[in-house]
GROMACS .gro file of C-alpha atoms in nm:
model
  397
    1MET     CA    1   0.601   4.991  -1.622
    2ASN     CA    2   1.000   5.033  -1.647
    3PRO     CA    3   1.159   4.719  -1.452
    4ARG     CA    4   1.364   4.963  -1.247
    5SER     CA    5   1.079   5.076  -1.057
    6LEU     CA    6   1.118   4.752  -0.856
    7VAL     CA    7   1.425   4.886  -0.713
    8ALA     CA    8   1.315   5.246  -0.699
    9ALA     CA    9   1.017   5.139  -0.509
   10GLY     CA   10   1.250   4.976  -0.232
   11ARG     CA   11   1.080   4.651  -0.238
   12ARG     CA   12   1.269   4.325  -0.270
   13PHE     CA   13   1.167   3.958  -0.273
   14ARG     CA   14   1.154   3.846   0.071
   15GLN     CA   15   1.456   3.702   0.188
   16PRO     CA   16   1.447   3.346   0.354
   17LEU     CA   17   1.562   3.301   0.705
   18SER     CA   18   1.830   3.049   0.647
   19ALA     CA   19   2.214   2.981   0.695
   20LEU     CA   20   2.453   3.126   0.443
   21PRO     CA   21   2.481   3.006   0.112
   22SER     CA   22   2.756   2.756   0.015
   23SER     CA   23   3.095   2.825  -0.101
   24VAL     CA   24   2.993   2.711  -0.448
   25ASP     CA   25   2.671   2.939  -0.444
   26LEU     CA   26   2.862   3.213  -0.335
   27ASP     CA   27   3.115   3.197  -0.619
   28HIS     CA   28   2.771   3.190  -0.865
   29LEU     CA   29   2.640   3.472  -0.687
   30LYS     CA   30   2.954   3.697  -0.713
   31ARG     CA   31   2.914   3.718  -1.054
   32LEU     CA   32   2.585   3.912  -1.021
   33ASP     CA   33   2.823   4.172  -0.844
   34HIS     CA   34   3.037   4.230  -1.152
   35LYS     CA   35   2.960   4.498  -1.349
   36ASP     CA   36   2.990   4.295  -1.668
   37TRP     CA   37   2.659   4.290  -1.855
   38LEU     CA   38   2.447   3.996  -1.783
   39ALA     CA   39   2.191   3.914  -2.058
   40PRO     CA   40   1.874   3.735  -1.904
   41ASN     CA   41   1.966   3.385  -2.036
   42GLU     CA   42   2.297   3.416  -1.832
   43ILE     CA   43   2.099   3.497  -1.519
   44ILE     CA   44   1.917   3.165  -1.585
   45LYS     CA   45   2.218   2.951  -1.598
   46ILE     CA   46   2.328   3.104  -1.259
   47ILE     CA   47   1.990   3.006  -1.105
   48LYS     CA   48   2.014   2.654  -1.264
   49ILE     CA   49   2.289   2.575  -1.125
   50LEU     CA   50   2.255   2.719  -0.778
   51ARG     CA   51   2.272   2.417  -0.534
   52ASP     CA   52   2.054   2.580  -0.243
   53PRO     CA   53   1.696   2.705  -0.334
   54ASN     CA   54   1.755   2.980  -0.057
   55SER     CA   55   1.998   3.103  -0.302
   56ILE     CA   56   1.766   3.169  -0.560
   57ILE     CA   57   1.585   3.447  -0.377
   58ARG     CA   58   1.946   3.613  -0.308
   59ALA     CA   59   2.017   3.604  -0.684
   60LEU     CA   60   1.667   3.767  -0.785
   61ASN     CA   61   1.749   4.030  -0.522
   62ARG     CA   62   2.103   4.072  -0.636
   63TYR     CA   63   1.996   4.090  -1.010
   64GLU     CA   64   1.715   4.357  -0.911
   65LYS     CA   65   1.978   4.627  -0.834
   66ARG     CA   66   2.168   4.577  -1.111
   67LYS     CA   67   2.166   4.839  -1.439
   68ASP     CA   68   2.118   4.582  -1.687
   69TYR     CA   69   1.811   4.438  -1.490
   70LYS     CA   70   1.567   4.306  -1.775
   71PRO     CA   71   1.406   3.992  -1.638
   72ASN     CA   72   1.182   3.775  -1.869
   73GLU     CA   73   0.936   3.514  -1.816
   74ALA     CA   74   1.179   3.222  -1.856
   75LEU     CA   75   1.369   3.342  -1.583
   76PHE     CA   76   1.089   3.380  -1.329
   77THR     CA   77   0.990   3.018  -1.461
   78MET     CA   78   1.296   2.874  -1.380
   79ALA     CA   79   1.298   3.053  -1.050
   80ILE     CA   80   0.963   2.944  -0.960
   81ASN     CA   81   0.977   2.593  -1.066
   82ARG     CA   82   1.319   2.528  -0.852
   83LEU     CA   83   1.163   2.692  -0.570
   84ALA     CA   84   0.818   2.468  -0.629
   85ARG     CA   85   1.062   2.147  -0.611
   86ALA     CA   86   1.201   2.267  -0.298
   87GLU     CA   87   0.843   2.313  -0.160
   88MET     CA   88   0.918   2.691  -0.094
   89PHE     CA   89   0.596   2.820  -0.178
   90ASP     CA   90   0.556   3.138   0.045
   91PRO     CA   91   0.858   3.276  -0.202
   92ILE     CA   92   0.668   3.162  -0.471
   93GLU     CA   93   0.382   3.351  -0.379
   94ASP     CA   94   0.611   3.658  -0.318
   95ILE     CA   95   0.754   3.631  -0.670
   96VAL     CA   96   0.401   3.626  -0.849
   97ARG     CA   97   0.265   3.917  -0.644
   98ARG     CA   98   0.569   4.121  -0.728
   99ILE     CA   99   0.566   4.020  -1.106
  100VAL     CA  100   0.216   4.078  -1.141
  101LYS     CA  101   0.181   4.425  -0.961
  102GLU     CA  102   0.518   4.554  -1.152
  103ARG     CA  103   0.509   4.405  -1.455
  104PRO     CA  104   0.873   4.400  -1.529
  105CYS     CA  105   0.790   4.171  -1.818
  106ARG     CA  106   0.512   4.058  -2.052
  107LEU     CA  107   0.371   3.708  -1.929
  108SER     CA  108   0.195   3.446  -2.139
  109ASP     CA  109  -0.115   3.232  -2.021
  110GLU     CA  110   0.135   2.931  -1.987
  111PHE     CA  111   0.330   3.136  -1.727
  112PHE     CA  112   0.025   3.145  -1.511
  113TYR     CA  113  -0.098   2.784  -1.607
  114ASN     CA  114   0.246   2.681  -1.444
  115VAL     CA  115   0.194   2.875  -1.159
  116ILE     CA  116  -0.177   2.779  -1.106
  117LYS     CA  117  -0.071   2.427  -1.134
  118ILE     CA  118   0.201   2.451  -0.871
  119TYR     CA  119  -0.058   2.589  -0.654
  120GLY     CA  120  -0.312   2.332  -0.718
  121ASN     CA  121  -0.101   2.010  -0.712
  122MET     CA  122   0.209   2.105  -0.526
  123ALA     CA  123   0.095   2.371  -0.284
  124GLY     CA  124  -0.240   2.287  -0.211
  125ARG     CA  125  -0.350   2.635  -0.213
  126ILE     CA  126  -0.663   2.607  -0.417
  127ASN     CA  127  -0.770   2.987  -0.324
  128ARG     CA  128  -0.458   3.118  -0.464
  129ALA     CA  129  -0.516   2.898  -0.777
  130ILE     CA  130  -0.858   3.072  -0.852
  131GLU     CA  131  -0.719   3.389  -0.776
  132THR     CA  132  -0.458   3.377  -1.015
  133LEU     CA  133  -0.693   3.268  -1.269
  134TYR     CA  134  -0.928   3.578  -1.190
  135ASP     CA  135  -0.646   3.808  -1.187
  136MET     CA  136  -0.492   3.722  -1.544
  137PRO     CA  137  -0.718   3.944  -1.762
  138LYS     CA  138  -0.588   4.232  -1.562
  139TYR     CA  139  -0.245   4.199  -1.712
  140ASP     CA  140  -0.376   4.160  -2.059
  141VAL     CA  141  -0.318   3.761  -2.044
  142TRP     CA  142  -0.646   3.605  -2.111
  143PRO     CA  143  -0.650   3.234  -1.961
  144SER     CA  144  -0.718   2.927  -2.233
  145VAL     CA  145  -0.949   2.687  -2.211
  146LYS     CA  146  -0.698   2.430  -2.099
  147CYS     CA  147  -0.591   2.661  -1.834
  148PHE     CA  148  -0.974   2.723  -1.708
  149ASN     CA  149  -1.054   2.343  -1.717
  150TYR     CA  150  -0.729   2.264  -1.525
  151VAL     CA  151  -0.890   2.492  -1.241
  152LEU     CA  152  -1.267   2.362  -1.278
  153ASN     CA  153  -1.082   1.996  -1.273
  154LEU     CA  154  -0.893   2.071  -0.957
  155LEU     CA  155  -1.189   2.193  -0.769
  156VAL     CA  156  -1.362   1.859  -0.855
  157SER     CA  157  -1.087   1.661  -0.735
  158TRP     CA  158  -1.093   1.850  -0.390
  159LYS     CA  159  -1.491   1.804  -0.382
  160LEU     CA  160  -1.562   2.195  -0.373
  161PHE     CA  161  -1.865   2.152  -0.581
  162ASP     CA  162  -2.017   2.490  -0.499
  163VAL     CA  163  -1.676   2.663  -0.618
  164VAL     CA  164  -1.683   2.470  -0.949
  165HIS     CA  165  -2.014   2.634  -1.030
  166GLU     CA  166  -1.895   2.976  -0.952
  167VAL     CA  167  -1.578   2.976  -1.146
  168TYR     CA  168  -1.780   2.814  -1.440
  169MET     CA  169  -2.013   3.122  -1.440
  170ARG     CA  170  -1.687   3.334  -1.431
  171GLY     CA  171  -1.611   3.195  -1.770
  172PRO     CA  172  -1.744   3.479  -1.999
  173ARG     CA  173  -1.592   3.725  -1.812
  174LEU     CA  174  -1.235   3.542  -1.871
  175GLY     CA  175  -1.301   3.510  -2.257
  176ILE     CA  176  -1.357   3.158  -2.210
  177GLU     CA  177  -1.519   2.973  -2.520
  178VAL     CA  178  -1.653   2.632  -2.334
  179ASP     CA  179  -1.564   2.307  -2.493
  180ALA     CA  180  -1.669   1.942  -2.440
  181CYS     CA  181  -1.403   1.901  -2.179
  182CYS     CA  182  -1.533   2.190  -2.000
  183LEU     CA  183  -1.877   2.046  -1.963
  184ASN     CA  184  -1.734   1.699  -1.896
  185ILE     CA  185  -1.581   1.831  -1.585
  186LEU     CA  186  -1.911   1.968  -1.482
  187ILE     CA  187  -2.052   1.637  -1.519
  188LYS     CA  188  -1.816   1.476  -1.316
  189GLY     CA  189  -1.861   1.710  -1.049
  190LEU     CA  190  -2.231   1.663  -1.053
  191CYS     CA  191  -2.201   1.294  -1.037
  192LYS     CA  192  -1.934   1.298  -0.773
  193ASN     CA  193  -2.204   1.520  -0.557
  194GLY     CA  194  -2.471   1.252  -0.632
  195SER     CA  195  -2.662   1.519  -0.842
  196LEU     CA  196  -2.723   1.270  -1.156
  197GLU     CA  197  -3.043   1.431  -1.287
  198ALA     CA  198  -2.835   1.751  -1.274
  199ALA     CA  199  -2.546   1.552  -1.439
  200PHE     CA  200  -2.778   1.457  -1.739
  201GLN     CA  201  -2.919   1.779  -1.790
  202MET     CA  202  -2.601   1.921  -1.868
  203LEU     CA  203  -2.646   1.709  -2.178
  204ASP     CA  204  -2.870   1.986  -2.328
  205GLU     CA  205  -2.594   2.244  -2.270
  206PHE     CA  206  -2.356   2.101  -2.522
  207PRO     CA  207  -2.582   2.229  -2.809
  208LYS     CA  208  -2.592   2.569  -2.660
  209GLN     CA  209  -2.231   2.584  -2.635
  210ARG     CA  210  -2.177   2.445  -2.982
  211CYS     CA  211  -2.014   2.142  -2.904
  212ARG     CA  212  -2.093   1.765  -2.889
  213PRO     CA  213  -2.115   1.516  -2.620
  214ASN     CA  214  -1.824   1.245  -2.638
  215VAL     CA  215  -1.727   0.907  -2.510
  216LYS     CA  216  -1.609   1.099  -2.186
  217THR     CA  217  -1.918   1.225  -2.153
  218PHE     CA  218  -2.118   0.922  -2.177
  219SER     CA  219  -1.846   0.697  -1.993
  220THR     CA  220  -1.860   0.954  -1.702
  221LEU     CA  221  -2.240   0.943  -1.667
  222MET     CA  222  -2.211   0.549  -1.698
  223HIS     CA  223  -1.994   0.546  -1.423
  224GLY     CA  224  -2.218   0.783  -1.209
  225LEU     CA  225  -2.521   0.539  -1.277
  226CYS     CA  226  -2.322   0.220  -1.184
  227GLU     CA  227  -2.187   0.370  -0.858
  228ARG     CA  228  -2.539   0.412  -0.751
  229GLY     CA  229  -2.639   0.055  -0.853
  230LYS     CA  230  -2.812   0.179  -1.200
  231VAL     CA  231  -2.658  -0.082  -1.423
  232ASP     CA  232  -2.948  -0.106  -1.646
  233ASP     CA  233  -2.969   0.267  -1.684
  234ALA     CA  234  -2.612   0.258  -1.774
  235LYS     CA  235  -2.648  -0.047  -2.031
  236ALA     CA  236  -2.902   0.177  -2.184
  237LEU     CA  237  -2.707   0.469  -2.220
  238LEU     CA  238  -2.439   0.266  -2.391
  239ASP     CA  239  -2.724   0.216  -2.656
  240ARG     CA  240  -2.808   0.543  -2.683
  241MET     CA  241  -2.438   0.623  -2.723
  242GLU     CA  242  -2.385   0.401  -3.012
  243ASN     CA  243  -2.721   0.526  -3.158
  244GLU     CA  244  -2.577   0.893  -3.171
  245GLY     CA  245  -2.246   0.755  -3.352
  246ILE     CA  246  -2.032   0.800  -3.061
  247PHE     CA  247  -1.799   0.486  -3.046
  248PRO     CA  248  -1.755   0.339  -2.670
  249ASP     CA  249  -1.382   0.275  -2.588
  250THR     CA  250  -1.234   0.040  -2.323
  251ILE     CA  251  -1.281   0.259  -2.041
  252THR     CA  252  -1.678   0.251  -2.127
  253PHE     CA  253  -1.707  -0.133  -2.127
  254ASN     CA  254  -1.474  -0.154  -1.849
  255ILE     CA  255  -1.711   0.067  -1.615
  256LEU     CA  256  -2.003  -0.173  -1.722
  257ILE     CA  257  -1.826  -0.480  -1.682
  258SER     CA  258  -1.751  -0.377  -1.358
  259GLY     CA  259  -2.077  -0.280  -1.244
  260LEU     CA  260  -2.234  -0.594  -1.344
  261ARG     CA  261  -1.978  -0.786  -1.129
  262LYS     CA  262  -2.074  -0.608  -0.827
  263GLN     CA  263  -2.416  -0.718  -0.885
  264GLU     CA  264  -2.315  -1.051  -0.930
  265ARG     CA  265  -2.409  -1.057  -1.308
  266VAL     CA  266  -2.118  -1.223  -1.425
  267GLU     CA  267  -2.278  -1.402  -1.736
  268GLU     CA  268  -2.398  -1.072  -1.861
  269ALA     CA  269  -2.044  -0.920  -1.816
  270MET     CA  270  -1.875  -1.215  -2.036
  271GLU     CA  271  -2.155  -1.134  -2.280
  272LEU     CA  272  -2.038  -0.768  -2.270
  273LEU     CA  273  -1.670  -0.871  -2.281
  274GLU     CA  274  -1.754  -1.087  -2.631
  275ARG     CA  275  -1.939  -0.786  -2.726
  276MET     CA  276  -1.663  -0.540  -2.689
  277LYS     CA  277  -1.431  -0.767  -2.893
  278LEU     CA  278  -1.692  -0.770  -3.213
  279LYS     CA  279  -1.690  -0.365  -3.183
  280GLY     CA  280  -1.290  -0.350  -3.248
  281CYS     CA  281  -1.249  -0.266  -2.883
  282GLN     CA  282  -0.955  -0.427  -2.732
  283PRO     CA  283  -1.009  -0.553  -2.370
  284ASN     CA  284  -0.711  -0.463  -2.146
  285ALA     CA  285  -0.632  -0.623  -1.802
  286GLY     CA  286  -0.879  -0.455  -1.626
  287SER     CA  287  -1.153  -0.582  -1.857
  288TYR     CA  288  -1.054  -0.961  -1.813
  289GLN     CA  289  -0.969  -0.899  -1.439
  290GLU     CA  290  -1.311  -0.782  -1.342
  291VAL     CA  291  -1.470  -1.105  -1.525
  292LEU     CA  292  -1.239  -1.346  -1.352
  293TYR     CA  293  -1.304  -1.176  -1.002
  294GLY     CA  294  -1.692  -1.259  -1.090
  295LEU     CA  295  -1.621  -1.604  -1.141
  296LEU     CA  296  -1.402  -1.620  -0.853
  297ASP     CA  297  -1.667  -1.455  -0.639
  298GLU     CA  298  -1.927  -1.705  -0.714
  299GLY     CA  299  -1.696  -2.014  -0.658
  300ARG     CA  300  -1.695  -2.133  -1.040
  301PHE     CA  301  -1.335  -2.239  -1.006
  302VAL     CA  302  -1.293  -2.445  -1.310
  303GLU     CA  303  -1.440  -2.140  -1.559
  304ALA     CA  304  -1.229  -1.939  -1.351
  305LYS     CA  305  -0.910  -2.149  -1.465
  306GLU     CA  306  -1.048  -2.161  -1.840
  307PHE     CA  307  -1.100  -1.797  -1.821
  308MET     CA  308  -0.755  -1.765  -1.708
  309ALA     CA  309  -0.616  -1.959  -2.012
  310GLU     CA  310  -0.795  -1.708  -2.253
  311MET     CA  311  -0.625  -1.413  -2.081
  312ILE     CA  312  -0.298  -1.571  -2.077
  313SER     CA  313  -0.344  -1.656  -2.445
  314THR     CA  314  -0.405  -1.313  -2.519
  315GLY     CA  315  -0.104  -1.177  -2.331
  316ILE     CA  316  -0.243  -1.055  -2.040
  317ASN     CA  317  -0.149  -1.220  -1.681
  318PRO     CA  318  -0.390  -1.297  -1.400
  319SER     CA  319  -0.321  -1.100  -1.063
  320PHE     CA  320  -0.146  -1.304  -0.785
  321VAL     CA  321  -0.466  -1.285  -0.565
  322SER     CA  322  -0.623  -1.451  -0.868
  323TYR     CA  323  -0.413  -1.726  -0.886
  324LYS     CA  324  -0.442  -1.783  -0.512
  325SER     CA  325  -0.800  -1.794  -0.530
  326VAL     CA  326  -0.811  -2.033  -0.787
  327ILE     CA  327  -0.584  -2.281  -0.663
  328GLY     CA  328  -0.724  -2.279  -0.340
  329GLY     CA  329  -1.080  -2.332  -0.470
  330LEU     CA  330  -0.959  -2.598  -0.694
  331CYS     CA  331  -0.780  -2.768  -0.419
  332LYS     CA  332  -1.098  -2.783  -0.215
  333GLU     CA  333  -1.261  -2.985  -0.507
  334LYS     CA  334  -0.978  -3.164  -0.535
  335LEU     CA  335  -0.898  -3.104  -0.887
  336VAL     CA  336  -0.519  -3.172  -0.870
  337GLY     CA  337  -0.472  -3.189  -1.267
  338ASP     CA  338  -0.622  -2.806  -1.287
  339VAL     CA  339  -0.453  -2.744  -0.970
  340ASP     CA  340  -0.116  -2.832  -1.178
  341TRP     CA  341  -0.177  -2.641  -1.461
  342VAL     CA  342  -0.236  -2.289  -1.278
  343LEU     CA  343   0.037  -2.345  -1.041
  344LYS     CA  344   0.298  -2.397  -1.343
  345ARG     CA  345   0.116  -2.083  -1.520
  346MET     CA  346   0.172  -1.877  -1.182
  347ILE     CA  347   0.551  -1.987  -1.155
  348GLU     CA  348   0.596  -1.885  -1.527
  349GLN     CA  349   0.458  -1.550  -1.417
  350GLY     CA  350   0.727  -1.531  -1.178
  351PHE     CA  351   0.516  -1.567  -0.856
  352VAL     CA  352   0.701  -1.812  -0.617
  353PRO     CA  353   0.454  -2.016  -0.394
  354LYS     CA  354   0.503  -2.031  -0.019
  355MET     CA  355   0.493  -2.329   0.215
  356GLY     CA  356   0.131  -2.236   0.305
  357MET     CA  357   0.029  -2.264  -0.061
  358TRP     CA  358   0.177  -2.571  -0.083
  359ARG     CA  359   0.056  -2.699   0.225
  360GLN     CA  360  -0.302  -2.658   0.065
  361ILE     CA  361  -0.211  -2.847  -0.257
  362LEU     CA  362  -0.084  -3.131  -0.068
  363GLN     CA  363  -0.392  -3.142   0.180
  364SER     CA  364  -0.588  -3.188  -0.147
  365MET     CA  365  -0.373  -3.502  -0.251
  366PHE     CA  366  -0.313  -3.662   0.126
  367SER     CA  367  -0.473  -3.707   0.437
  368ARG     CA  368  -0.455  -3.432   0.700
  369HIS     CA  369  -0.286  -3.669   0.941
  370ALA     CA  370   0.011  -3.764   0.668
  371LEU     CA  371   0.043  -3.427   0.605
  372ASP     CA  372   0.131  -3.311   0.964
  373ASP     CA  373   0.376  -3.602   0.956
  374ILE     CA  374   0.539  -3.439   0.689
  375PHE     CA  375   0.515  -3.066   0.787
  376PRO     CA  376   0.498  -3.004   1.143
  377GLU     CA  377   0.209  -2.750   1.258
  378LYS     CA  378   0.419  -2.462   1.406
  379LEU     CA  379   0.642  -2.454   1.037
  380LEU     CA  380   0.311  -2.489   0.867
  381GLU     CA  381   0.163  -2.191   1.068
  382SER     CA  382   0.514  -1.994   1.016
  383ALA     CA  383   0.502  -2.058   0.635
  384SER     CA  384   0.131  -1.964   0.612
  385LEU     CA  385   0.232  -1.632   0.780
  386GLY     CA  386   0.537  -1.595   0.536
  387GLU     CA  387   0.299  -1.665   0.214
  388GLU     CA  388   0.066  -1.396   0.348
  389LYS     CA  389   0.349  -1.113   0.363
  390ASN     CA  390   0.467  -1.236   0.050
  391ALA     CA  391   0.131  -1.174  -0.111
  392ASN     CA  392   0.087  -0.822   0.040
  393ASP     CA  393   0.434  -0.745  -0.094
  394LYS     CA  394   0.353  -0.856  -0.440
  395LEU     CA  395   0.039  -0.634  -0.416
  396PHE     CA  396   0.167  -0.354  -0.233
  397PRO     CA  397   0.528  -0.287  -0.323
   0.00000   0.00000   0.00000
């Protein structure tokens, strides 16, 4: 359809109810009233420098009335993105409906992908995201598997599990060739919905779609098993995965280590950490921290201190909570030398102990009576509160 039909039809992009544009924006908008020929890239420059997002709608309406009106995808994308940053989602819907209905220019999959992301991530308009996906073939634009998978993942994130299946079944009509990523998203949704049996049945779908399960597939299933306390089944799945020639990554091992820690099986978690290293899979902060928390949960403070030393030697720093817990446990056991080592590492890392922690350390060295003479009780209570606040500030900046 000729772009001029947008004007002939007498329909305009909905003008927002707002104050008049600023004097700066007015100067830029006046360029659209001149009779000089303006190329689409010049219109894009005007829209880009407008300060008030409301002026973007005015600019589009003025441009629409020009004889040289010939918009392109880049122009609409610029306008939509600027409106999205201003959280003006209703005008975006107006623009999308108009350009899709009137077809003033050719649009690509990337254009629709961008719009769908705005509806899903920024506006929370999930129905509009789905409708946009479904409407794409009507305008000779077939969604890519990336676009299709984004919508599936969006629905899983919103826990709209019934709708996930509906959209997946629509795939063939949209010309989608299902890939491993698509099936992994379905597995994640089934696991989140508590349908583990159905999630495992999805493994049979991979050969039907001419694709293979990958490390993400198995990691997702392991996470679902561990969330339900089925850690042994998850470990068995690790063996199956390796037998099928799929190499586990750090995330895979971390899922199992975390599952073992929650079941107070810290010895097995430590063994798995060593197995991880032997497989050439480098542990990260999460790997070490889960094992450290497991030792702390069991009150094994000396081992925790030694494990901290191993962590630090690899360039990974323990958390503030870990330091605080280790120092507290070592103080109760009167292991002043170990406390000194941990305290030095803590300070080297940039954590500053407050009076409450010093009091705990001194209590392990002196009697309570002597300590009260040195630090008045009210001062200690105030310091303890200060330390707690400092810890929260460190954890939740």
